[in-house]
Amino acid sequence: MIKALLQKPFINKRLLALTLLFAALTALEGVVTPYALGGVTDAITHRSMSGVIRAALIGAIGLIVIRVAFFLMTYFMAKLRQAATTTLRQQLLEAGLARTARTESATLLAKMFGDVKQIEQSAVIGLVYMLYSLLLATAATLYIFSINWQVATLFILFPFLSLTIPLLTKKPVKRASQLWSTRNASYTTAVTEAFQARRLILVYGRQPYFLARSRQVLDAEQTASVRISVMQAVITFFSATLELIGMYLPFVVGAVFVLRGQLTVGALLSVFLASDRIVSPVASSINYYGQLVAAQPLIDEIATLTAPAATEPALQAVGAGPVVALQNVRYQPADRAILTGVNLAIQPHTRTLVVGNSGAGKSTLIDLMVGLANPAAGTVAVAAASVPAYLAQIAYVAQAPRVFSESLAFNLTLGENADEPALLAALRQAGLAELATAAQLHERLGEGGRQLSGGELKKLDIARALLHQRALTIIDEGLSGLDAKSAASVSAVIRQLPGTIIEVEHRVPLAAMADYDQILVVADGHVTALAPDQTAAAVATGLFI
């Protein structure tokens, strides 16, 4: 699993290598401190001032190097974490903004601000600290074995005995926890039902029974809780006892080696101190590995969400002809076909109305035209030299216009360069003369900024379309949610838009049919084209008022 994790694109190999380089130097703390204290002890035993100074100096220099290495390890680990978070969040953002995005934005946001943080802590930081712990344990092990392998073996093996208690008691503790969980759920249900049925219980005079019944369930829950506490106390007792035995017994054996002249007092002290850098780091590395395992499903989910789309927009550039034409198109994302047998053509410099009930497939039809959805069958042909050239000629006025918490100018240009006169002209043309000033252009909108009315938001979207001068403008329910005055004002602006216009509406006045060259009625998975003079057929749809 670690090998697979290292191959993930969010793991920066260079930063990881630098982090581990300084982690290896930091891990020498498990050698330097025991060596220095052991050397000082032996020098004191031999009454050697030079030996004390030498050992203390070596220890001081070593600790300074280790502190510097620790700082650099922390620095590069922070950069590694930053690189991982940036890469993962950028991948999710790219997946959400892809033309063929397959995942809801709410899911991607949850991943970006929840799962990515968990991966950062459990996978990235966990990986570094797991490897650091192993380096620390390895350095200390090699050091004490170089002093005396028999005593070193005792100092390593005995402390590990205390770690076996949690492993041996894992299943009983799990069963006890499950029992408590079940009884706690039963008590919660009993109390909740009693409160909910309070009036019923009081009317029938069953209060004493339900009190006794709840008390019986509560006693069972508390008994299970006490059982867990007792088990934990027993485990703690035996673990602590074995830990003390594991600490003192090897030390006593080491003292015997000292008395026999096979080991110096300083060497025994060094082994004792260094052995503490073995058991705890190994236990920590196991915990960190568990975090890596826990983070793996999150990593896999994000990898699935950010995998490249199997297909690009299935548009076919045919050069000349209708702006966009659908031939025998069927759209079926799952088991049910949303649209089927769709044949239509949008001619240049015409106004087309797409009308239908909610959920009929109007938005899906538009998505097919602009490459946001791919048909299961049929073709979508566009009049352009290439698909990107066609997509670059589309403007969009949304049903619920989006406003960024940036300046008015940014909301018009979406980050593109544009001259201030052009921005002011677009605002005036869209009926927003009151906003067409240099000062207003730099005023923030959205959160903490100027609040626009519904009609102003629609006009802002139209001003954006006017500014970008696209050949095809799609207006998604441009009049919905507006009062009569605002709707009339916005409608007048829409009629001034140049080029090819496609309007999507839920319902429209019958008299408005004359404003369009073609009406597309979406109903029951089919698209029917009507001419402006087919009023009787339009009335029969129930979509014209």
PDB file of N, CA, C and O in Angstrom, residues 306-374:
ATOM      1  N   THR A 306     -11.709  12.251  -9.993  1.00  0.00           N
ATOM      2  CA  THR A 306     -10.840  13.107 -10.806  1.00  0.00           C
ATOM      3  C   THR A 306     -10.268  12.391 -12.020  1.00  0.00           C
ATOM      4  O   THR A 306      -9.432  12.965 -12.728  1.00  0.00           O
ATOM      5  N   ALA A 307     -10.696  11.143 -12.237  1.00  0.00           N
ATOM      6  CA  ALA A 307     -10.204  10.412 -13.413  1.00  0.00           C
ATOM      7  C   ALA A 307     -10.674  11.130 -14.680  1.00  0.00           C
ATOM      8  O   ALA A 307     -11.780  11.671 -14.725  1.00  0.00           O
ATOM      9  N   PRO A 308      -9.837  11.175 -15.713  1.00  0.00           N
ATOM     10  CA  PRO A 308     -10.236  11.860 -16.953  1.00  0.00           C
ATOM     11  C   PRO A 308     -11.528  11.285 -17.513  1.00  0.00           C
ATOM     12  O   PRO A 308     -11.782  10.077 -17.424  1.00  0.00           O
ATOM     13  N   ALA A 309     -12.356  12.141 -18.056  1.00  0.00           N
ATOM     14  CA  ALA A 309     -13.617  11.690 -18.640  1.00  0.00           C
ATOM     15  C   ALA A 309     -13.342  10.752 -19.806  1.00  0.00           C
ATOM     16  O   ALA A 309     -12.386  10.917 -20.562  1.00  0.00           O
ATOM     17  N   ALA A 310     -14.202   9.760 -19.913  1.00  0.00           N
ATOM     18  CA  ALA A 310     -14.016   8.760 -20.969  1.00  0.00           C
ATOM     19  C   ALA A 310     -14.181   9.378 -22.352  1.00  0.00           C
ATOM     20  O   ALA A 310     -13.566   8.956 -23.313  1.00  0.00           O
ATOM     21  N   THR A 311     -15.035  10.416 -22.446  1.00  0.00           N
ATOM     22  CA  THR A 311     -15.291  11.024 -23.746  1.00  0.00           C
ATOM     23  C   THR A 311     -15.276  12.534 -23.625  1.00  0.00           C
ATOM     24  O   THR A 311     -15.614  13.100 -22.593  1.00  0.00           O
ATOM     25  N   GLU A 312     -14.878  13.190 -24.673  1.00  0.00           N
ATOM     26  CA  GLU A 312     -14.975  14.637 -24.781  1.00  0.00           C
ATOM     27  C   GLU A 312     -16.369  14.968 -25.333  1.00  0.00           C
ATOM     28  O   GLU A 312     -17.128  14.070 -25.700  1.00  0.00           O
ATOM     29  N   PRO A 313     -16.737  16.250 -25.362  1.00  0.00           N
ATOM     30  CA  PRO A 313     -18.039  16.603 -25.929  1.00  0.00           C
ATOM     31  C   PRO A 313     -18.229  15.997 -27.315  1.00  0.00           C
ATOM     32  O   PRO A 313     -17.378  16.156 -28.202  1.00  0.00           O
ATOM     33  N   ALA A 314     -19.355  15.292 -27.510  1.00  0.00           N
ATOM     34  CA  ALA A 314     -19.587  14.555 -28.751  1.00  0.00           C
ATOM     35  C   ALA A 314     -20.193  15.457 -29.816  1.00  0.00           C
ATOM     36  O   ALA A 314     -21.187  15.091 -30.460  1.00  0.00           O
ATOM     37  N   LEU A 315     -19.612  16.625 -29.987  1.00  0.00           N
ATOM     38  CA  LEU A 315     -20.064  17.534 -31.035  1.00  0.00           C
ATOM     39  C   LEU A 315     -19.254  17.271 -32.295  1.00  0.00           C
ATOM     40  O   LEU A 315     -18.076  16.926 -32.229  1.00  0.00           O
ATOM     41  N   GLN A 316     -19.892  17.474 -33.445  1.00  0.00           N
ATOM     42  CA  GLN A 316     -19.212  17.265 -34.722  1.00  0.00           C
ATOM     43  C   GLN A 316     -19.194  18.580 -35.492  1.00  0.00           C
ATOM     44  O   GLN A 316     -20.247  19.119 -35.836  1.00  0.00           O
ATOM     45  N   ALA A 317     -18.004  19.102 -35.733  1.00  0.00           N
ATOM     46  CA  ALA A 317     -17.864  20.339 -36.493  1.00  0.00           C
ATOM     47  C   ALA A 317     -17.979  20.028 -37.982  1.00  0.00           C
ATOM     48  O   ALA A 317     -17.223  19.217 -38.516  1.00  0.00           O
ATOM     49  N   VAL A 318     -18.944  20.661 -38.656  1.00  0.00           N
ATOM     50  CA  VAL A 318     -19.192  20.365 -40.080  1.00  0.00           C
ATOM     51  C   VAL A 318     -18.930  21.566 -40.971  1.00  0.00           C
ATOM     52  O   VAL A 318     -19.245  21.530 -42.167  1.00  0.00           O
ATOM     53  N   GLY A 319     -18.384  22.642 -40.429  1.00  0.00           N
ATOM     54  CA  GLY A 319     -18.069  23.805 -41.251  1.00  0.00           C
ATOM     55  C   GLY A 319     -19.263  24.718 -41.430  1.00  0.00           C
ATOM     56  O   GLY A 319     -19.519  25.598 -40.615  1.00  0.00           O
ATOM     57  N   ALA A 320     -20.063  24.509 -42.481  1.00  0.00           N
ATOM     58  CA  ALA A 320     -21.201  25.367 -42.774  1.00  0.00           C
ATOM     59  C   ALA A 320     -22.506  24.635 -42.453  1.00  0.00           C
ATOM     60  O   ALA A 320     -22.529  23.433 -42.217  1.00  0.00           O
ATOM     61  N   GLY A 321     -23.612  25.425 -42.463  1.00  0.00           N
ATOM     62  CA  GLY A 321     -24.922  24.838 -42.208  1.00  0.00           C
ATOM     63  C   GLY A 321     -25.591  25.487 -41.015  1.00  0.00           C
ATOM     64  O   GLY A 321     -25.226  26.606 -40.608  1.00  0.00           O
ATOM     65  N   PRO A 322     -26.578  24.819 -40.424  1.00  0.00           N
ATOM     66  CA  PRO A 322     -27.230  25.367 -39.231  1.00  0.00           C
ATOM     67  C   PRO A 322     -26.214  25.574 -38.106  1.00  0.00           C
ATOM     68  O   PRO A 322     -25.186  24.904 -38.038  1.00  0.00           O
ATOM     69  N   VAL A 323     -26.509  26.524 -37.219  1.00  0.00           N
ATOM     70  CA  VAL A 323     -25.613  26.770 -36.086  1.00  0.00           C
ATOM     71  C   VAL A 323     -25.399  25.494 -35.306  1.00  0.00           C
ATOM     72  O   VAL A 323     -24.272  25.134 -34.941  1.00  0.00           O
ATOM     73  N   VAL A 324     -26.487  24.775 -35.041  1.00  0.00           N
ATOM     74  CA  VAL A 324     -26.407  23.471 -34.387  1.00  0.00           C
ATOM     75  C   VAL A 324     -27.586  22.639 -34.867  1.00  0.00           C
ATOM     76  O   VAL A 324     -28.704  23.154 -35.028  1.00  0.00           O
ATOM     77  N   ALA A 325     -27.349  21.364 -35.152  1.00  0.00           N
ATOM     78  CA  ALA A 325     -28.394  20.471 -35.642  1.00  0.00           C
ATOM     79  C   ALA A 325     -28.293  19.131 -34.931  1.00  0.00           C
ATOM     80  O   ALA A 325     -27.197  18.561 -34.822  1.00  0.00           O
ATOM     81  N   LEU A 326     -29.415  18.632 -34.438  1.00  0.00           N
ATOM     82  CA  LEU A 326     -29.483  17.333 -33.788  1.00  0.00           C
ATOM     83  C   LEU A 326     -30.194  16.355 -34.707  1.00  0.00           C
ATOM     84  O   LEU A 326     -31.275  16.664 -35.236  1.00  0.00           O
ATOM     85  N   GLN A 327     -29.587  15.193 -34.902  1.00  0.00           N
ATOM     86  CA  GLN A 327     -30.150  14.194 -35.811  1.00  0.00           C
ATOM     87  C   GLN A 327     -30.294  12.863 -35.076  1.00  0.00           C
ATOM     88  O   GLN A 327     -29.314  12.266 -34.641  1.00  0.00           O
ATOM     89  N   ASN A 328     -31.563  12.431 -34.918  1.00  0.00           N
ATOM     90  CA  ASN A 328     -31.878  11.146 -34.271  1.00  0.00           C
ATOM     91  C   ASN A 328     -31.178  10.991 -32.913  1.00  0.00           C
ATOM     92  O   ASN A 328     -30.632   9.930 -32.588  1.00  0.00           O
ATOM     93  N   VAL A 329     -31.200  12.029 -32.128  1.00  0.00           N
ATOM     94  CA  VAL A 329     -30.486  12.036 -30.850  1.00  0.00           C
ATOM     95  C   VAL A 329     -31.323  11.368 -29.757  1.00  0.00           C
ATOM     96  O   VAL A 329     -32.525  11.619 -29.629  1.00  0.00           O
ATOM     97  N   ARG A 330     -30.654  10.525 -28.997  1.00  0.00           N
ATOM     98  CA  ARG A 330     -31.254   9.946 -27.790  1.00  0.00           C
ATOM     99  C   ARG A 330     -30.317  10.207 -26.622  1.00  0.00           C
ATOM    100  O   ARG A 330     -29.122   9.960 -26.722  1.00  0.00           O
ATOM    101  N   TYR A 331     -30.879  10.697 -25.540  1.00  0.00           N
ATOM    102  CA  TYR A 331     -30.078  10.928 -24.337  1.00  0.00           C
ATOM    103  C   TYR A 331     -30.610  10.028 -23.235  1.00  0.00           C
ATOM    104  O   TYR A 331     -31.760  10.140 -22.822  1.00  0.00           O
ATOM    105  N   GLN A 332     -29.757   9.138 -22.767  1.00  0.00           N
ATOM    106  CA  GLN A 332     -30.174   8.136 -21.778  1.00  0.00           C
ATOM    107  C   GLN A 332     -29.019   7.893 -20.812  1.00  0.00           C
ATOM    108  O   GLN A 332     -28.223   6.979 -20.983  1.00  0.00           O
ATOM    109  N   PRO A 333     -28.918   8.724 -19.746  1.00  0.00           N
ATOM    110  CA  PRO A 333     -27.800   8.558 -18.817  1.00  0.00           C
ATOM    111  C   PRO A 333     -27.887   7.302 -17.972  1.00  0.00           C
ATOM    112  O   PRO A 333     -26.880   6.788 -17.513  1.00  0.00           O
ATOM    113  N   ALA A 334     -29.098   6.788 -17.749  1.00  0.00           N
ATOM    114  CA  ALA A 334     -29.257   5.576 -16.933  1.00  0.00           C
ATOM    115  C   ALA A 334     -30.210   4.626 -17.658  1.00  0.00           C
ATOM    116  O   ALA A 334     -30.076   4.413 -18.853  1.00  0.00           O
ATOM    117  N   ASP A 335     -31.163   4.072 -16.928  1.00  0.00           N
ATOM    118  CA  ASP A 335     -32.078   3.102 -17.533  1.00  0.00           C
ATOM    119  C   ASP A 335     -33.211   3.774 -18.307  1.00  0.00           C
ATOM    120  O   ASP A 335     -33.838   3.152 -19.154  1.00  0.00           O
ATOM    121  N   ARG A 336     -33.494   5.038 -17.980  1.00  0.00           N
ATOM    122  CA  ARG A 336     -34.630   5.718 -18.605  1.00  0.00           C
ATOM    123  C   ARG A 336     -34.141   6.785 -19.565  1.00  0.00           C
ATOM    124  O   ARG A 336     -33.294   7.610 -19.219  1.00  0.00           O
ATOM    125  N   ALA A 337     -34.687   6.763 -20.779  1.00  0.00           N
ATOM    126  CA  ALA A 337     -34.328   7.759 -21.783  1.00  0.00           C
ATOM    127  C   ALA A 337     -35.033   9.069 -21.466  1.00  0.00           C
ATOM    128  O   ALA A 337     -36.261   9.115 -21.315  1.00  0.00           O
ATOM    129  N   ILE A 338     -34.269  10.166 -21.352  1.00  0.00           N
ATOM    130  CA  ILE A 338     -34.854  11.483 -21.083  1.00  0.00           C
ATOM    131  C   ILE A 338     -35.324  12.122 -22.379  1.00  0.00           C
ATOM    132  O   ILE A 338     -36.399  12.734 -22.436  1.00  0.00           O
ATOM    133  N   LEU A 339     -34.517  11.989 -23.416  1.00  0.00           N
ATOM    134  CA  LEU A 339     -34.894  12.471 -24.743  1.00  0.00           C
ATOM    135  C   LEU A 339     -34.641  11.368 -25.760  1.00  0.00           C
ATOM    136  O   LEU A 339     -33.657  10.635 -25.651  1.00  0.00           O
ATOM    137  N   THR A 340     -35.515  11.288 -26.753  1.00  0.00           N
ATOM    138  CA  THR A 340     -35.335  10.253 -27.773  1.00  0.00           C
ATOM    139  C   THR A 340     -35.882  10.748 -29.110  1.00  0.00           C
ATOM    140  O   THR A 340     -36.864  11.517 -29.161  1.00  0.00           O
ATOM    141  N   GLY A 341     -35.230  10.339 -30.200  1.00  0.00           N
ATOM    142  CA  GLY A 341     -35.676  10.704 -31.543  1.00  0.00           C
ATOM    143  C   GLY A 341     -35.703  12.192 -31.801  1.00  0.00           C
ATOM    144  O   GLY A 341     -36.611  12.693 -32.479  1.00  0.00           O
ATOM    145  N   VAL A 342     -34.715  12.922 -31.308  1.00  0.00           N
ATOM    146  CA  VAL A 342     -34.704  14.380 -31.449  1.00  0.00           C
ATOM    147  C   VAL A 342     -34.068  14.765 -32.782  1.00  0.00           C
ATOM    148  O   VAL A 342     -32.930  14.408 -33.069  1.00  0.00           O
ATOM    149  N   ASN A 343     -34.821  15.525 -33.564  1.00  0.00           N
ATOM    150  CA  ASN A 343     -34.321  16.061 -34.827  1.00  0.00           C
ATOM    151  C   ASN A 343     -34.692  17.542 -34.882  1.00  0.00           C
ATOM    152  O   ASN A 343     -35.875  17.896 -34.835  1.00  0.00           O
ATOM    153  N   LEU A 344     -33.686  18.404 -34.964  1.00  0.00           N
ATOM    154  CA  LEU A 344     -33.957  19.840 -35.038  1.00  0.00           C
ATOM    155  C   LEU A 344     -32.745  20.549 -35.596  1.00  0.00           C
ATOM    156  O   LEU A 344     -31.641  19.997 -35.630  1.00  0.00           O
ATOM    157  N   ALA A 345     -32.974  21.795 -36.040  1.00  0.00           N
ATOM    158  CA  ALA A 345     -31.879  22.611 -36.559  1.00  0.00           C
ATOM    159  C   ALA A 345     -32.107  24.052 -36.138  1.00  0.00           C
ATOM    160  O   ALA A 345     -33.232  24.558 -36.212  1.00  0.00           O
ATOM    161  N   ILE A 346     -31.047  24.701 -35.672  1.00  0.00           N
ATOM    162  CA  ILE A 346     -31.084  26.112 -35.299  1.00  0.00           C
ATOM    163  C   ILE A 346     -30.343  26.890 -36.375  1.00  0.00           C
ATOM    164  O   ILE A 346     -29.120  26.749 -36.526  1.00  0.00           O
ATOM    165  N   GLN A 347     -31.087  27.695 -37.125  1.00  0.00           N
ATOM    166  CA  GLN A 347     -30.482  28.443 -38.220  1.00  0.00           C
ATOM    167  C   GLN A 347     -29.827  29.722 -37.705  1.00  0.00           C
ATOM    168  O   GLN A 347     -30.210  30.259 -36.665  1.00  0.00           O
ATOM    169  N   PRO A 348     -28.821  30.236 -38.449  1.00  0.00           N
ATOM    170  CA  PRO A 348     -28.131  31.467 -38.004  1.00  0.00           C
ATOM    171  C   PRO A 348     -29.087  32.665 -37.972  1.00  0.00           C
ATOM    172  O   PRO A 348     -30.014  32.750 -38.783  1.00  0.00           O
ATOM    173  N   HIS A 349     -28.867  33.546 -37.007  1.00  0.00           N
ATOM    174  CA  HIS A 349     -29.591  34.810 -36.873  1.00  0.00           C
ATOM    175  C   HIS A 349     -31.096  34.608 -36.738  1.00  0.00           C
ATOM    176  O   HIS A 349     -31.900  35.375 -37.278  1.00  0.00           O
ATOM    177  N   THR A 350     -31.463  33.549 -36.017  1.00  0.00           N
ATOM    178  CA  THR A 350     -32.879  33.302 -35.734  1.00  0.00           C
ATOM    179  C   THR A 350     -33.102  33.304 -34.228  1.00  0.00           C
ATOM    180  O   THR A 350     -32.163  33.210 -33.448  1.00  0.00           O
ATOM    181  N   ARG A 351     -34.382  33.419 -33.844  1.00  0.00           N
ATOM    182  CA  ARG A 351     -34.756  33.363 -32.437  1.00  0.00           C
ATOM    183  C   ARG A 351     -35.602  32.110 -32.240  1.00  0.00           C
ATOM    184  O   ARG A 351     -36.626  31.928 -32.903  1.00  0.00           O
ATOM    185  N   THR A 352     -35.126  31.244 -31.343  1.00  0.00           N
ATOM    186  CA  THR A 352     -35.807  29.973 -31.085  1.00  0.00           C
ATOM    187  C   THR A 352     -36.270  29.942 -29.635  1.00  0.00           C
ATOM    188  O   THR A 352     -35.516  30.306 -28.729  1.00  0.00           O
ATOM    189  N   LEU A 353     -37.497  29.494 -29.422  1.00  0.00           N
ATOM    190  CA  LEU A 353     -38.041  29.340 -28.078  1.00  0.00           C
ATOM    191  C   LEU A 353     -38.125  27.854 -27.746  1.00  0.00           C
ATOM    192  O   LEU A 353     -38.687  27.072 -28.512  1.00  0.00           O
ATOM    193  N   VAL A 354     -37.541  27.460 -26.624  1.00  0.00           N
ATOM    194  CA  VAL A 354     -37.648  26.087 -26.117  1.00  0.00           C
ATOM    195  C   VAL A 354     -38.570  26.142 -24.906  1.00  0.00           C
ATOM    196  O   VAL A 354     -38.287  26.833 -23.923  1.00  0.00           O
ATOM    197  N   VAL A 355     -39.689  25.420 -24.946  1.00  0.00           N
ATOM    198  CA  VAL A 355     -40.693  25.494 -23.902  1.00  0.00           C
ATOM    199  C   VAL A 355     -41.087  24.091 -23.457  1.00  0.00           C
ATOM    200  O   VAL A 355     -41.094  23.151 -24.255  1.00  0.00           O
ATOM    201  N   GLY A 356     -41.392  23.939 -22.180  1.00  0.00           N
ATOM    202  CA  GLY A 356     -41.772  22.633 -21.649  1.00  0.00           C
ATOM    203  C   GLY A 356     -41.953  22.704 -20.150  1.00  0.00           C
ATOM    204  O   GLY A 356     -41.514  23.655 -19.489  1.00  0.00           O
ATOM    205  N   ASN A 357     -42.626  21.703 -19.595  1.00  0.00           N
ATOM    206  CA  ASN A 357     -42.831  21.639 -18.152  1.00  0.00           C
ATOM    207  C   ASN A 357     -41.516  21.374 -17.428  1.00  0.00           C
ATOM    208  O   ASN A 357     -40.528  20.951 -18.043  1.00  0.00           O
ATOM    209  N   SER A 358     -41.505  21.583 -16.124  1.00  0.00           N
ATOM    210  CA  SER A 358     -40.321  21.282 -15.321  1.00  0.00           C
ATOM    211  C   SER A 358     -40.004  19.797 -15.412  1.00  0.00           C
ATOM    212  O   SER A 358     -40.890  18.948 -15.289  1.00  0.00           O
ATOM    213  N   GLY A 359     -38.728  19.477 -15.655  1.00  0.00           N
ATOM    214  CA  GLY A 359     -38.309  18.085 -15.748  1.00  0.00           C
ATOM    215  C   GLY A 359     -38.558  17.448 -17.098  1.00  0.00           C
ATOM    216  O   GLY A 359     -38.299  16.251 -17.281  1.00  0.00           O
ATOM    217  N   ALA A 360     -39.033  18.234 -18.050  1.00  0.00           N
ATOM    218  CA  ALA A 360     -39.324  17.652 -19.368  1.00  0.00           C
ATOM    219  C   ALA A 360     -38.060  17.344 -20.156  1.00  0.00           C
ATOM    220  O   ALA A 360     -38.061  16.478 -21.031  1.00  0.00           O
ATOM    221  N   GLY A 361     -36.973  18.065 -19.867  1.00  0.00           N
ATOM    222  CA  GLY A 361     -35.724  17.826 -20.585  1.00  0.00           C
ATOM    223  C   GLY A 361     -35.214  19.043 -21.320  1.00  0.00           C
ATOM    224  O   GLY A 361     -34.333  18.931 -22.180  1.00  0.00           O
ATOM    225  N   LYS A 362     -35.731  20.237 -20.982  1.00  0.00           N
ATOM    226  CA  LYS A 362     -35.281  21.466 -21.662  1.00  0.00           C
ATOM    227  C   LYS A 362     -33.800  21.717 -21.411  1.00  0.00           C
ATOM    228  O   LYS A 362     -33.036  21.987 -22.344  1.00  0.00           O
ATOM    229  N   SER A 363     -33.397  21.631 -20.139  1.00  0.00           N
ATOM    230  CA  SER A 363     -31.988  21.873 -19.814  1.00  0.00           C
ATOM    231  C   SER A 363     -31.090  20.821 -20.451  1.00  0.00           C
ATOM    232  O   SER A 363     -29.979  21.124 -20.902  1.00  0.00           O
ATOM    233  N   THR A 364     -31.567  19.582 -20.504  1.00  0.00           N
ATOM    234  CA  THR A 364     -30.788  18.517 -21.142  1.00  0.00           C
ATOM    235  C   THR A 364     -30.596  18.809 -22.622  1.00  0.00           C
ATOM    236  O   THR A 364     -29.500  18.594 -23.177  1.00  0.00           O
ATOM    237  N   LEU A 365     -31.653  19.309 -23.275  1.00  0.00           N
ATOM    238  CA  LEU A 365     -31.556  19.651 -24.692  1.00  0.00           C
ATOM    239  C   LEU A 365     -30.498  20.726 -24.914  1.00  0.00           C
ATOM    240  O   LEU A 365     -29.671  20.619 -25.840  1.00  0.00           O
ATOM    241  N   ILE A 366     -30.493  21.735 -24.050  1.00  0.00           N
ATOM    242  CA  ILE A 366     -29.487  22.797 -24.166  1.00  0.00           C
ATOM    243  C   ILE A 366     -28.093  22.234 -23.907  1.00  0.00           C
ATOM    244  O   ILE A 366     -27.126  22.572 -24.607  1.00  0.00           O
ATOM    245  N   ASP A 367     -27.970  21.363 -22.893  1.00  0.00           N
ATOM    246  CA  ASP A 367     -26.669  20.755 -22.589  1.00  0.00           C
ATOM    247  C   ASP A 367     -26.129  19.980 -23.784  1.00  0.00           C
ATOM    248  O   ASP A 367     -24.913  19.985 -24.046  1.00  0.00           O
ATOM    249  N   LEU A 368     -26.999  19.306 -24.522  1.00  0.00           N
ATOM    250  CA  LEU A 368     -26.568  18.580 -25.716  1.00  0.00           C
ATOM    251  C   LEU A 368     -26.052  19.551 -26.777  1.00  0.00           C
ATOM    252  O   LEU A 368     -25.073  19.265 -27.482  1.00  0.00           O
ATOM    253  N   MET A 369     -26.697  20.710 -26.888  1.00  0.00           N
ATOM    254  CA  MET A 369     -26.301  21.678 -27.906  1.00  0.00           C
ATOM    255  C   MET A 369     -24.951  22.313 -27.604  1.00  0.00           C
ATOM    256  O   MET A 369     -24.226  22.703 -28.525  1.00  0.00           O
ATOM    257  N   VAL A 370     -24.627  22.450 -26.304  1.00  0.00           N
ATOM    258  CA  VAL A 370     -23.384  23.152 -25.941  1.00  0.00           C
ATOM    259  C   VAL A 370     -22.301  22.196 -25.450  1.00  0.00           C
ATOM    260  O   VAL A 370     -21.285  22.632 -24.917  1.00  0.00           O
ATOM    261  N   GLY A 371     -22.505  20.889 -25.610  1.00  0.00           N
ATOM    262  CA  GLY A 371     -21.458  19.933 -25.275  1.00  0.00           C
ATOM    263  C   GLY A 371     -21.313  19.636 -23.809  1.00  0.00           C
ATOM    264  O   GLY A 371     -20.291  19.078 -23.384  1.00  0.00           O
ATOM    265  N   LEU A 372     -22.309  19.981 -22.976  1.00  0.00           N
ATOM    266  CA  LEU A 372     -22.260  19.634 -21.559  1.00  0.00           C
ATOM    267  C   LEU A 372     -22.841  18.251 -21.300  1.00  0.00           C
ATOM    268  O   LEU A 372     -22.758  17.747 -20.186  1.00  0.00           O
ATOM    269  N   ALA A 373     -23.444  17.659 -22.294  1.00  0.00           N
ATOM    270  CA  ALA A 373     -23.957  16.287 -22.210  1.00  0.00           C
ATOM    271  C   ALA A 373     -23.734  15.626 -23.560  1.00  0.00           C
ATOM    272  O   ALA A 373     -23.746  16.290 -24.605  1.00  0.00           O
ATOM    273  N   ASN A 374     -23.494  14.334 -23.540  1.00  0.00           N
ATOM    274  CA  ASN A 374     -23.247  13.579 -24.763  1.00  0.00           C
ATOM    275  C   ASN A 374     -24.410  12.638 -25.043  1.00  0.00           C
ATOM    276  O   ASN A 374     -24.910  11.973 -24.131  1.00  0.00           O
TER     277      ASN A 374
END
